[in-house]
Coordinates of C-alpha atoms in Angstrom, one line a residue:
X1 CA 29.0 -76.3 6.5
X2 CA 26.8 -73.9 8.8
X3 CA 23.1 -74.3 8.5
X4 CA 21.8 -71.1 8.9
X5 CA 18.0 -70.9 10.0
X6 CA 15.6 -68.3 8.1
X7 CA 13.5 -66.2 9.9
X8 CA 10.5 -64.2 8.7
X9 CA 10.9 -60.8 7.3
X10 CA 8.7 -59.5 9.8
X11 CA 11.1 -60.6 12.6
X12 CA 14.2 -59.3 10.9
X13 CA 12.4 -55.9 10.2
X14 CA 11.8 -55.8 13.9
X15 CA 15.4 -57.0 15.1
X16 CA 17.0 -54.3 12.9
X17 CA 14.6 -51.6 14.0
X18 CA 14.7 -52.3 17.8
X19 CA 11.3 -53.7 18.1
X20 CA 11.7 -57.1 18.9
X21 CA 13.5 -59.6 20.9
X22 CA 15.9 -59.7 18.2
X23 CA 18.7 -57.0 17.6
X24 CA 21.5 -56.3 15.3
X25 CA 23.9 -58.7 17.2
X26 CA 21.6 -61.9 17.0
X27 CA 21.3 -61.3 13.0
X28 CA 24.9 -61.3 12.7
X29 CA 25.2 -64.7 14.2
X30 CA 22.5 -65.9 12.2
X31 CA 23.4 -64.4 8.8
X32 CA 26.6 -63.7 6.9
X33 CA 27.6 -60.1 6.5
X34 CA 26.4 -59.6 2.6
X35 CA 22.9 -61.2 3.2
X36 CA 22.8 -59.0 6.7
X37 CA 23.6 -55.8 4.9
X38 CA 21.1 -56.5 2.2
X39 CA 18.5 -57.1 4.4
X40 CA 19.0 -54.2 6.5
X41 CA 19.0 -51.7 3.5
X42 CA 15.8 -53.4 1.9
X43 CA 14.0 -53.2 5.2
X44 CA 14.9 -49.7 6.0
X45 CA 14.1 -48.6 2.4
X46 CA 10.6 -50.0 2.9
X47 CA 10.1 -48.7 6.1
X48 CA 10.8 -45.4 4.9
X49 CA 8.2 -45.7 2.2
X50 CA 5.5 -46.9 4.2
X51 CA 5.6 -45.4 7.3
X52 CA 3.9 -41.7 7.6
X53 CA 5.9 -39.1 9.3
X54 CA 4.7 -38.4 12.8
X55 CA 2.4 -35.3 13.2
X56 CA 3.7 -32.7 15.9
X57 CA 0.7 -31.7 18.0
X58 CA 0.7 -28.4 19.8
X59 CA -1.7 -27.2 22.4
X60 CA -3.1 -24.1 22.8
X61 CA -0.6 -23.1 25.8
X62 CA 2.3 -23.6 23.4
X63 CA 1.6 -21.4 20.7
X64 CA 2.5 -18.0 21.4
X65 CA 1.1 -15.4 19.5
X66 CA 2.3 -11.8 19.6
X67 CA 0.2 -9.4 21.5
X68 CA 0.2 -6.8 19.0
X69 CA -0.5 -9.2 16.1
X70 CA -4.4 -9.5 15.9
X71 CA -4.7 -5.3 16.0
X72 CA -1.9 -4.8 13.1
X73 CA -4.1 -7.3 11.0
X74 CA -7.3 -5.8 12.0
X75 CA -6.0 -2.0 10.7
X76 CA -4.4 -3.4 7.9
X77 CA -7.6 -5.4 6.9
X78 CA -9.7 -2.0 7.4
X79 CA -7.1 -0.1 5.3
X80 CA -7.2 -2.3 2.4
X81 CA -10.7 -2.0 2.4
X82 CA -11.1 1.5 2.7
X83 CA -8.3 2.3 0.0
X84 CA -9.3 -0.6 -2.5
X85 CA -5.8 -0.9 -4.1
X86 CA -5.7 -2.4 -7.6
X87 CA -2.6 -4.1 -6.4
X88 CA -3.2 -5.1 -2.9
X89 CA 0.6 -7.1 -2.6
X90 CA 2.3 -3.9 -4.2
X91 CA 0.1 -1.7 -1.7
X92 CA 0.8 -4.2 1.2
X93 CA 4.4 -4.0 0.6
X94 CA 4.3 0.1 0.9
X95 CA 1.7 -0.2 3.9
X96 CA 3.8 -2.3 6.0
X97 CA 6.9 -0.3 5.0
X98 CA 5.5 3.1 6.0
X99 CA 4.1 1.6 9.3
X100 CA 7.6 0.0 10.2
X101 CA 9.4 3.4 9.9
X102 CA 6.6 5.7 11.3
X103 CA 5.9 7.4 8.1
X104 CA 2.1 8.6 6.8
X105 CA 0.5 5.5 5.8
X106 CA -1.0 5.0 2.1
X107 CA -4.4 4.5 3.3
X108 CA -7.6 6.8 2.3
X109 CA -9.7 8.4 5.0
X110 CA -13.0 6.9 3.3
X111 CA -13.9 4.5 0.8
X112 CA -14.9 6.3 -2.6
X113 CA -15.2 5.4 -6.2
X114 CA -12.6 6.1 -8.9
X115 CA -13.0 9.1 -10.8
X116 CA -13.0 8.9 -14.8
X117 CA -11.6 12.1 -16.4
X118 CA -11.6 12.8 -20.4
X119 CA -7.8 13.3 -20.0
X120 CA -7.1 9.6 -18.4
X121 CA -9.2 6.5 -17.0
X122 CA -6.1 6.3 -14.5
X123 CA -8.3 6.5 -11.2
X124 CA -6.2 9.4 -9.4
X125 CA -9.1 10.4 -6.7
X126 CA -9.2 13.3 -4.0
X127 CA -8.4 10.6 -1.6
X128 CA -5.5 9.2 -3.4
X129 CA -4.4 13.0 -3.8
X130 CA -4.6 13.9 -0.2
X131 CA -2.6 10.6 0.9
X132 CA 0.4 12.1 -1.4
X133 CA -0.3 15.2 0.0
X134 CA 0.2 13.9 3.6
X135 CA 3.4 12.1 2.7
X136 CA 5.0 14.6 0.6
X137 CA 4.0 18.1 1.6
X138 CA 6.3 18.2 4.6
X139 CA 9.3 18.2 2.2
X140 CA 7.9 21.4 0.1
X141 CA 10.6 20.3 -2.7
X142 CA 10.2 16.7 -3.7
X143 CA 12.6 14.7 -5.6
X144 CA 11.1 13.3 -8.8
X145 CA 12.3 9.7 -8.0
X146 CA 10.5 9.6 -4.6
X147 CA 7.4 11.2 -6.1
X148 CA 7.6 8.2 -8.7
X149 CA 7.8 5.5 -5.9
X150 CA 4.7 6.8 -3.9
X151 CA 2.9 7.2 -7.3
X152 CA 3.5 3.4 -8.0
X153 CA 2.6 2.4 -4.4
X154 CA -1.0 3.7 -4.6
X155 CA -1.2 1.7 -8.0
X156 CA -1.6 4.6 -10.1
X157 CA -0.4 4.7 -13.8
X158 CA 2.6 6.0 -14.9
X159 CA 1.3 7.8 -17.7
X160 CA -0.7 10.2 -15.5
X161 CA 2.1 11.2 -13.3
X162 CA 4.1 11.7 -16.4
X163 CA 1.2 14.2 -18.1
X164 CA 1.1 16.1 -14.9
X165 CA 5.1 16.3 -14.6
X166 CA 5.1 17.6 -18.3
X167 CA 2.4 19.9 -18.0
X168 CA 4.3 21.6 -15.3
X169 CA 7.4 21.3 -16.7
X170 CA 9.4 20.2 -13.7
X171 CA 12.6 18.9 -13.6
X172 CA 14.4 16.8 -11.0
X173 CA 12.6 18.1 -8.2
X174 CA 9.0 19.2 -7.9
X175 CA 7.5 22.2 -5.8
X176 CA 4.9 20.1 -4.0
X177 CA 2.0 22.6 -4.0
X178 CA 2.2 23.1 -7.7
X179 CA 2.0 19.4 -8.4
X180 CA -0.8 19.4 -5.9
X181 CA -2.6 22.2 -8.0
X182 CA -2.2 20.4 -11.4
X183 CA -3.4 17.3 -9.7
X184 CA -6.7 19.0 -8.6
X185 CA -6.8 20.4 -12.3
X186 CA -7.0 16.5 -13.5
X187 CA -10.1 16.2 -11.0
X188 CA -11.8 19.2 -11.8
X189 CA -13.5 20.0 -15.2
X190 CA -12.8 23.9 -14.4
X191 CA -10.6 26.3 -12.7
X192 CA -12.9 27.0 -10.1
X193 CA -14.0 23.1 -9.5
X194 CA -10.1 22.6 -9.4
X195 CA -10.0 24.9 -6.6
X196 CA -12.8 23.2 -4.9
X197 CA -11.0 19.8 -4.8
X198 CA -8.0 21.8 -3.2
X199 CA -9.9 23.3 -0.4
X200 CA -11.5 19.8 0.3
X201 CA -8.0 18.1 0.5
X202 CA -6.3 21.0 2.3
X203 CA -8.8 22.0 4.8
X204 CA -8.5 20.9 8.4
X205 CA -12.5 21.2 8.9
X206 CA -14.2 17.8 9.1
X207 CA -15.8 16.3 6.0
X208 CA -18.9 18.0 4.6
X209 CA -17.8 21.4 6.5
X210 CA -16.7 24.8 5.0
X211 CA -13.2 23.6 3.7
X212 CA -11.5 26.6 4.6
X213 CA -7.8 27.3 3.9
X214 CA -5.9 30.6 4.4
X215 CA -6.1 33.0 1.8
X216 CA -2.6 32.9 1.0
X217 CA -2.6 29.0 0.0
X218 CA -5.9 29.9 -2.2
X219 CA -4.3 32.8 -3.8
X220 CA -1.1 30.8 -4.6
X221 CA -2.7 27.6 -6.0
X222 CA -5.2 29.9 -8.2
X223 CA -2.7 32.0 -9.6
X224 CA -0.6 29.4 -10.6
X225 CA -3.6 27.2 -12.4
X226 CA -4.6 30.6 -14.1
X227 CA -0.9 31.1 -15.2
X228 CA -1.1 27.4 -16.5
X229 CA -4.4 27.9 -18.0
X230 CA -3.1 30.8 -20.4
X231 CA -6.5 32.0 -21.3
X232 CA -7.0 34.0 -18.4
X233 CA -6.1 37.8 -18.5
X234 CA -4.0 38.8 -15.3
X235 CA -5.8 41.6 -14.6
X236 CA -9.4 39.4 -14.3
X237 CA -7.3 36.9 -12.0
X238 CA -6.0 40.0 -9.7
X239 CA -9.7 41.1 -9.6
X240 CA -10.9 37.9 -8.8
X241 CA -8.6 37.3 -6.2
X242 CA -9.2 40.7 -4.5
X243 CA -12.9 40.0 -3.9
X244 CA -11.9 36.8 -2.4
X245 CA -9.7 38.6 -0.1
X246 CA -12.3 40.9 1.0
X247 CA -14.3 38.4 2.1
X248 CA -11.6 36.3 3.6
X249 CA -10.4 39.2 5.8
X250 CA -13.9 39.3 7.4
X251 CA -13.1 35.3 7.9
X252 CA -10.0 35.3 10.2
X253 CA -8.0 35.3 6.8
X254 CA -9.8 32.2 5.6
X255 CA -11.6 31.2 2.4
X256 CA -14.3 29.0 2.3
X257 CA -16.1 27.0 -0.6
X258 CA -19.4 29.5 -0.6
X259 CA -17.1 32.5 -1.3
X260 CA -16.3 31.4 -4.8
X261 CA -18.8 28.7 -5.7
X262 CA -21.9 31.0 -5.3
X263 CA -20.4 33.6 -7.8
X264 CA -20.8 34.1 -11.4
X265 CA -17.5 34.9 -13.4
X266 CA -16.1 34.1 -16.8
X267 CA -13.2 32.7 -14.8
X268 CA -15.2 29.5 -14.3

């Protein structure tokens, strides 16, 4: 009968883990196979449960930050604060998608308070409408599906978009300048205040300036909104535009806000 000496569990653990003077060969001589396997399993299990995972330490030299990352994050933060989107994650997805494709970003030029109108409290603002203009005006004719996508990116409600599309009786495609005119009518309380919104969105003048736009553009938008209104006689529309053109001809063909906001007219 072989006498098997018993060793403390700690020694056996050290032998199995390779940390002491005893190793698996020693244990194979001291323990029978069944005891050895059971002891190995118990000690390894206990070791896994009690030993914490080693922490990986990095020094500054090992961490590589892409050189363009700080500026990207800075510009994104500024854009988010300026635009104040209702759904930051949805807007952020649209922002980085446009950035990666080199498309106009869904970013306001300045912070503005949402405008609540009698028709809807959706929050459409001149700044948001100007974003859509930058994104979609180069196309001229815009597919409704794309328009809905851009509208959603700005976290605007679908009901307001549907109201504009219905008012304009648009089909699968939208003539952008007509849509812009109707968007301005959502912001203005009258025909001329809607035209003021349009001039401020379309002008290349700095903010607070004369907000000049070409007479041809002014005439197109005004005539379209007057026809949608349905209560302004055509002869009055023509008479009004004739007076505006006389002033525009003296201003290199450009219409200024003061050309129509300082007048007294039943068309207002």
